[in-house]
Amino acid sequence: MNSIHDLGGMHGMGPLPFDENEPMFHEDWERRICGAHLLTLMTGLAVADEARHSMERIEALHWLASPYYEHWLDGTETYLQEKGIATAEELASGKASAPLPEWAARLEALEPEAVTKMFTTNHPVTGESKTPPRYKEGDRVRSLNINPKTHTRLPRYTRGKPCTIIAYRGACLYADARSQGDYEALDHTYTVRFEAADLWGPDAGGKDAVYIDLYETYLEDL
């Protein structure tokens, strides 16, 4: 969707501060929010693409004024309410006023220590597609000009622009569909190259390019 989270290609957002020895968490509440958020995903309550879409819907000014892990907190609260796990009143009070939905009560509990494995082990994102890939290395294609109100991994600044297939990366879980509950959806993926001039015009560097991994669904024949 087109929201404040998608800032790629924009000017005027100010410098990015870098701390050479920056810790993973600046305050203890960030560590706890990170752990609680990941545990909801690991128990099967939601998938990462649903979580991302919940954060994309944060009001723009609040997004810009709030720190990174507050986005995680706000997003987690959103899908807890949407899935019937908690109400706004329960989240505010910290106390449950009703039993969990039957389906949620059957979820298997995980120990907090399991978060360590989540941080250090990649989870599988590939699968076996029933159809062959449409494109091959060297094909010239164009990204679609789409503006969905739901989750998408197609950056706004690349939409409607020509690009070149650099490599086929296999069939991967399709984030757009998974964010809407189709958890087994797959789509072919490719690394594509956008020439900077095609993205930003004559002000771009003549030798510059941007490489992005995109789903086949985002591409059309040129």
Short mmCIF file of C-alpha atoms in Angstrom, two decimals:
data_model
loop_
_atom_site.label_atom_id
_atom_site.label_comp_id
_atom_site.label_asym_id
_atom_site.label_seq_id
_atom_site.Cartn_x
_atom_site.Cartn_y
_atom_site.Cartn_z
CA MET A 1 0.00 0.00 0.00
CA ASN A 2 1.03 3.62 -0.37
CA SER A 3 1.85 4.77 3.14
CA ILE A 4 4.60 6.55 5.03
CA HIS A 5 6.60 3.32 5.45
CA ASP A 6 7.61 3.39 1.74
CA LEU A 7 10.17 6.22 1.54
CA GLY A 8 12.44 4.74 -1.15
CA GLY A 9 13.70 7.22 -3.72
CA MET A 10 12.53 10.30 -1.79
CA HIS A 11 14.49 13.45 -0.98
CA GLY A 12 14.47 15.60 2.14
CA MET A 13 14.14 13.02 4.89
CA GLY A 14 17.35 14.16 6.58
CA PRO A 15 20.59 12.29 7.37
CA LEU A 16 20.60 8.79 8.82
CA PRO A 17 22.42 8.67 12.17
CA PHE A 18 24.82 5.75 12.54
CA ASP A 19 26.37 4.57 15.79
CA GLU A 20 29.45 2.43 15.18
CA ASN A 21 28.79 0.39 18.32
CA GLU A 22 25.01 0.64 18.36
CA PRO A 23 23.35 -1.99 20.58
CA MET A 24 20.55 -4.18 19.27
CA PHE A 25 18.20 -2.64 21.85
CA HIS A 26 18.56 0.81 23.36
CA GLU A 27 16.06 0.21 26.17
CA ASP A 28 14.69 -2.89 27.86
CA TRP A 29 11.13 -2.29 26.60
CA GLU A 30 12.42 -2.69 23.03
CA ARG A 31 13.80 -6.14 23.83
CA ARG A 32 10.51 -7.21 25.39
CA ILE A 33 8.40 -5.90 22.51
CA CYS A 34 10.63 -7.65 19.99
CA GLY A 35 10.35 -10.94 21.86
CA ALA A 36 6.59 -10.71 22.33
CA HIS A 37 6.07 -9.84 18.66
CA LEU A 38 8.18 -12.76 17.41
CA LEU A 39 6.47 -15.19 19.76
CA THR A 40 3.08 -14.31 18.25
CA LEU A 41 4.48 -15.22 14.83
CA MET A 42 6.18 -18.40 16.02
CA THR A 43 3.01 -19.74 17.64
CA GLY A 44 1.15 -19.35 14.34
CA LEU A 45 -1.04 -16.45 15.44
CA ALA A 46 0.03 -14.42 12.40
CA VAL A 47 2.61 -14.46 9.61
CA ALA A 48 5.26 -11.82 9.01
CA ASP A 49 3.44 -10.34 6.01
CA GLU A 50 0.32 -9.74 8.12
CA ALA A 51 2.52 -8.10 10.73
CA ARG A 52 4.13 -5.83 8.13
CA HIS A 53 0.73 -4.78 6.80
CA SER A 54 -0.48 -3.96 10.30
CA MET A 55 2.48 -1.59 10.70
CA GLU A 56 1.94 -0.01 7.29
CA ARG A 57 -1.46 1.21 8.50
CA ILE A 58 -0.01 3.28 11.35
CA GLU A 59 -1.02 6.93 10.98
CA ALA A 60 1.72 8.82 9.10
CA LEU A 61 2.60 11.49 11.68
CA HIS A 62 2.68 8.93 14.47
CA TRP A 63 4.95 6.71 12.36
CA LEU A 64 7.44 9.51 11.79
CA ALA A 65 7.44 10.59 15.45
CA SER A 66 7.75 7.12 16.99
CA PRO A 67 10.80 4.83 17.34
CA TYR A 68 11.25 1.58 15.43
CA TYR A 69 10.08 -0.85 18.09
CA GLU A 70 7.00 1.25 18.82
CA HIS A 71 5.97 0.42 15.24
CA TRP A 72 6.25 -3.25 16.23
CA LEU A 73 4.13 -2.62 19.33
CA ASP A 74 1.42 -0.74 17.42
CA GLY A 75 1.33 -3.35 14.65
CA THR A 76 1.09 -6.24 17.12
CA GLU A 77 -1.78 -4.55 18.93
CA THR A 78 -3.57 -4.10 15.59
CA TYR A 79 -3.56 -7.76 14.59
CA LEU A 80 -4.30 -8.94 18.13
CA GLN A 81 -7.51 -6.95 17.92
CA GLU A 82 -8.31 -7.93 14.32
CA LYS A 83 -7.93 -11.64 15.13
CA GLY A 84 -10.09 -11.40 18.23
CA ILE A 85 -7.28 -12.11 20.67
CA ALA A 86 -7.61 -8.88 22.64
CA THR A 87 -9.74 -5.76 22.73
CA ALA A 88 -8.51 -2.20 22.96
CA GLU A 89 -9.75 -2.11 26.55
CA GLU A 90 -7.81 -5.28 27.46
CA LEU A 91 -4.63 -3.94 25.90
CA ALA A 92 -5.00 -0.68 27.84
CA SER A 93 -5.64 -2.43 31.16
CA GLY A 94 -3.30 -5.38 30.69
CA LYS A 95 -6.06 -7.71 31.91
CA ALA A 96 -8.20 -10.17 29.93
CA SER A 97 -11.96 -9.70 30.19
CA ALA A 98 -12.96 -12.77 28.16
CA PRO A 99 -11.50 -16.19 27.23
CA LEU A 100 -9.39 -16.55 24.09
CA PRO A 101 -11.17 -17.64 20.90
CA GLU A 102 -11.28 -21.43 20.66
CA TRP A 103 -8.82 -21.56 17.74
CA ALA A 104 -6.33 -19.36 19.57
CA ALA A 105 -6.58 -21.34 22.78
CA ARG A 106 -5.31 -24.38 20.87
CA LEU A 107 -2.07 -22.66 19.81
CA GLU A 108 1.01 -24.30 21.29
CA ALA A 109 2.87 -22.15 23.81
CA LEU A 110 6.56 -21.43 23.27
CA GLU A 111 9.27 -20.63 25.75
CA PRO A 112 10.86 -17.15 25.53
CA GLU A 113 14.22 -18.79 24.84
CA ALA A 114 12.87 -19.90 21.46
CA VAL A 115 13.26 -16.30 20.27
CA THR A 116 17.03 -16.86 20.11
CA LYS A 117 16.53 -19.53 17.46
CA MET A 118 14.26 -17.17 15.51
CA PHE A 119 17.03 -14.58 15.42
CA THR A 120 19.78 -16.99 14.41
CA THR A 121 18.00 -19.35 11.98
CA ASN A 122 16.52 -18.46 8.63
CA HIS A 123 13.02 -19.78 8.08
CA PRO A 124 12.17 -21.33 4.68
CA VAL A 125 10.52 -19.02 2.15
CA THR A 126 10.80 -21.12 -1.02
CA GLY A 127 8.51 -23.77 -2.47
CA GLU A 128 7.67 -25.79 -5.56
CA SER A 129 5.58 -23.98 -8.15
CA LYS A 130 3.17 -25.87 -10.42
CA THR A 131 3.96 -23.55 -13.34
CA PRO A 132 7.29 -22.71 -15.03
CA PRO A 133 8.81 -19.23 -14.73
CA ARG A 134 7.69 -16.80 -17.41
CA TYR A 135 10.97 -14.93 -17.82
CA LYS A 136 14.66 -15.73 -18.19
CA GLU A 137 17.96 -13.91 -17.72
CA GLY A 138 18.32 -10.94 -20.08
CA ASP A 139 14.60 -10.40 -20.73
CA ARG A 140 13.45 -6.80 -20.79
CA VAL A 141 10.29 -6.28 -18.76
CA ARG A 142 8.41 -3.55 -16.92
CA SER A 143 7.12 -3.40 -13.37
CA LEU A 144 3.40 -2.88 -13.05
CA ASN A 145 1.97 0.48 -12.06
CA ILE A 146 -0.19 -0.72 -9.18
CA ASN A 147 -1.38 1.05 -6.05
CA PRO A 148 -3.04 -1.59 -3.85
CA LYS A 149 -4.56 -0.70 -0.50
CA THR A 150 -3.24 -3.99 0.86
CA HIS A 151 0.36 -5.12 1.44
CA THR A 152 2.82 -5.23 -1.47
CA ARG A 153 6.58 -5.66 -1.76
CA LEU A 154 6.79 -3.59 -4.96
CA PRO A 155 8.50 -0.27 -4.06
CA ARG A 156 6.51 2.75 -5.16
CA TYR A 157 9.44 4.42 -6.95
CA THR A 158 9.92 1.43 -9.27
CA ARG A 159 6.33 1.10 -10.47
CA GLY A 160 5.73 1.37 -14.19
CA LYS A 161 9.47 1.40 -14.93
CA PRO A 162 11.42 -0.78 -17.42
CA CYS A 163 13.96 -3.22 -16.06
CA THR A 164 16.07 -6.24 -17.00
CA ILE A 165 15.92 -9.77 -15.61
CA ILE A 166 19.33 -10.53 -14.08
CA ALA A 167 18.62 -13.91 -12.47
CA TYR A 168 15.82 -16.29 -11.59
CA ARG A 169 15.59 -16.92 -7.83
CA GLY A 170 12.95 -19.65 -7.62
CA ALA A 171 9.40 -19.78 -6.33
CA CYS A 172 8.94 -18.03 -2.99
CA LEU A 173 6.09 -17.42 -0.59
CA TYR A 174 4.00 -14.58 -2.06
CA ALA A 175 3.86 -11.84 0.56
CA ASP A 176 0.95 -9.89 -0.93
CA ALA A 177 -1.40 -12.89 -0.73
CA ARG A 178 -0.08 -14.10 2.63
CA SER A 179 -0.86 -10.72 4.21
CA GLN A 180 -4.51 -11.39 3.32
CA GLY A 181 -4.64 -14.92 4.73
CA ASP A 182 -3.55 -17.03 1.73
CA TYR A 183 -0.57 -18.46 3.61
CA GLU A 184 0.49 -21.08 1.04
CA ALA A 185 0.60 -18.74 -1.97
CA LEU A 186 3.78 -18.93 -4.11
CA ASP A 187 5.15 -16.81 -6.94
CA HIS A 188 8.30 -16.94 -9.07
CA THR A 189 10.93 -14.38 -8.13
CA TYR A 190 13.70 -12.63 -10.06
CA THR A 191 16.53 -10.22 -9.45
CA VAL A 192 15.93 -7.29 -11.78
CA ARG A 193 18.01 -4.24 -12.66
CA PHE A 194 16.54 -0.74 -12.96
CA GLU A 195 18.68 1.90 -14.63
CA ALA A 196 18.84 4.98 -12.41
CA ALA A 197 17.91 7.24 -15.32
CA ASP A 198 14.69 5.28 -15.82
CA LEU A 199 13.80 5.76 -12.17
CA TRP A 200 14.81 9.39 -11.64
CA GLY A 201 15.48 10.88 -15.06
CA PRO A 202 18.50 12.90 -16.19
CA ASP A 203 19.46 13.96 -12.65
CA ALA A 204 20.46 10.37 -11.86
CA GLY A 205 24.02 9.13 -12.23
CA GLY A 206 24.65 7.82 -15.73
CA LYS A 207 26.30 4.61 -14.50
CA ASP A 208 24.03 4.01 -11.51
CA ALA A 209 21.49 1.19 -11.22
CA VAL A 210 19.25 -0.40 -8.61
CA TYR A 211 18.91 -4.18 -8.19
CA ILE A 212 15.73 -5.52 -6.56
CA ASP A 213 14.23 -8.98 -6.10
CA LEU A 214 10.65 -8.93 -7.40
CA TYR A 215 7.78 -11.35 -7.77
CA GLU A 216 6.75 -12.36 -11.29
CA THR A 217 3.25 -11.02 -10.58
CA TYR A 218 4.75 -7.52 -10.47
CA LEU A 219 6.20 -7.77 -14.00
CA GLU A 220 4.82 -7.53 -17.53
CA ASP A 221 6.25 -7.86 -21.03
CA LEU A 222 7.94 -4.75 -22.36
#
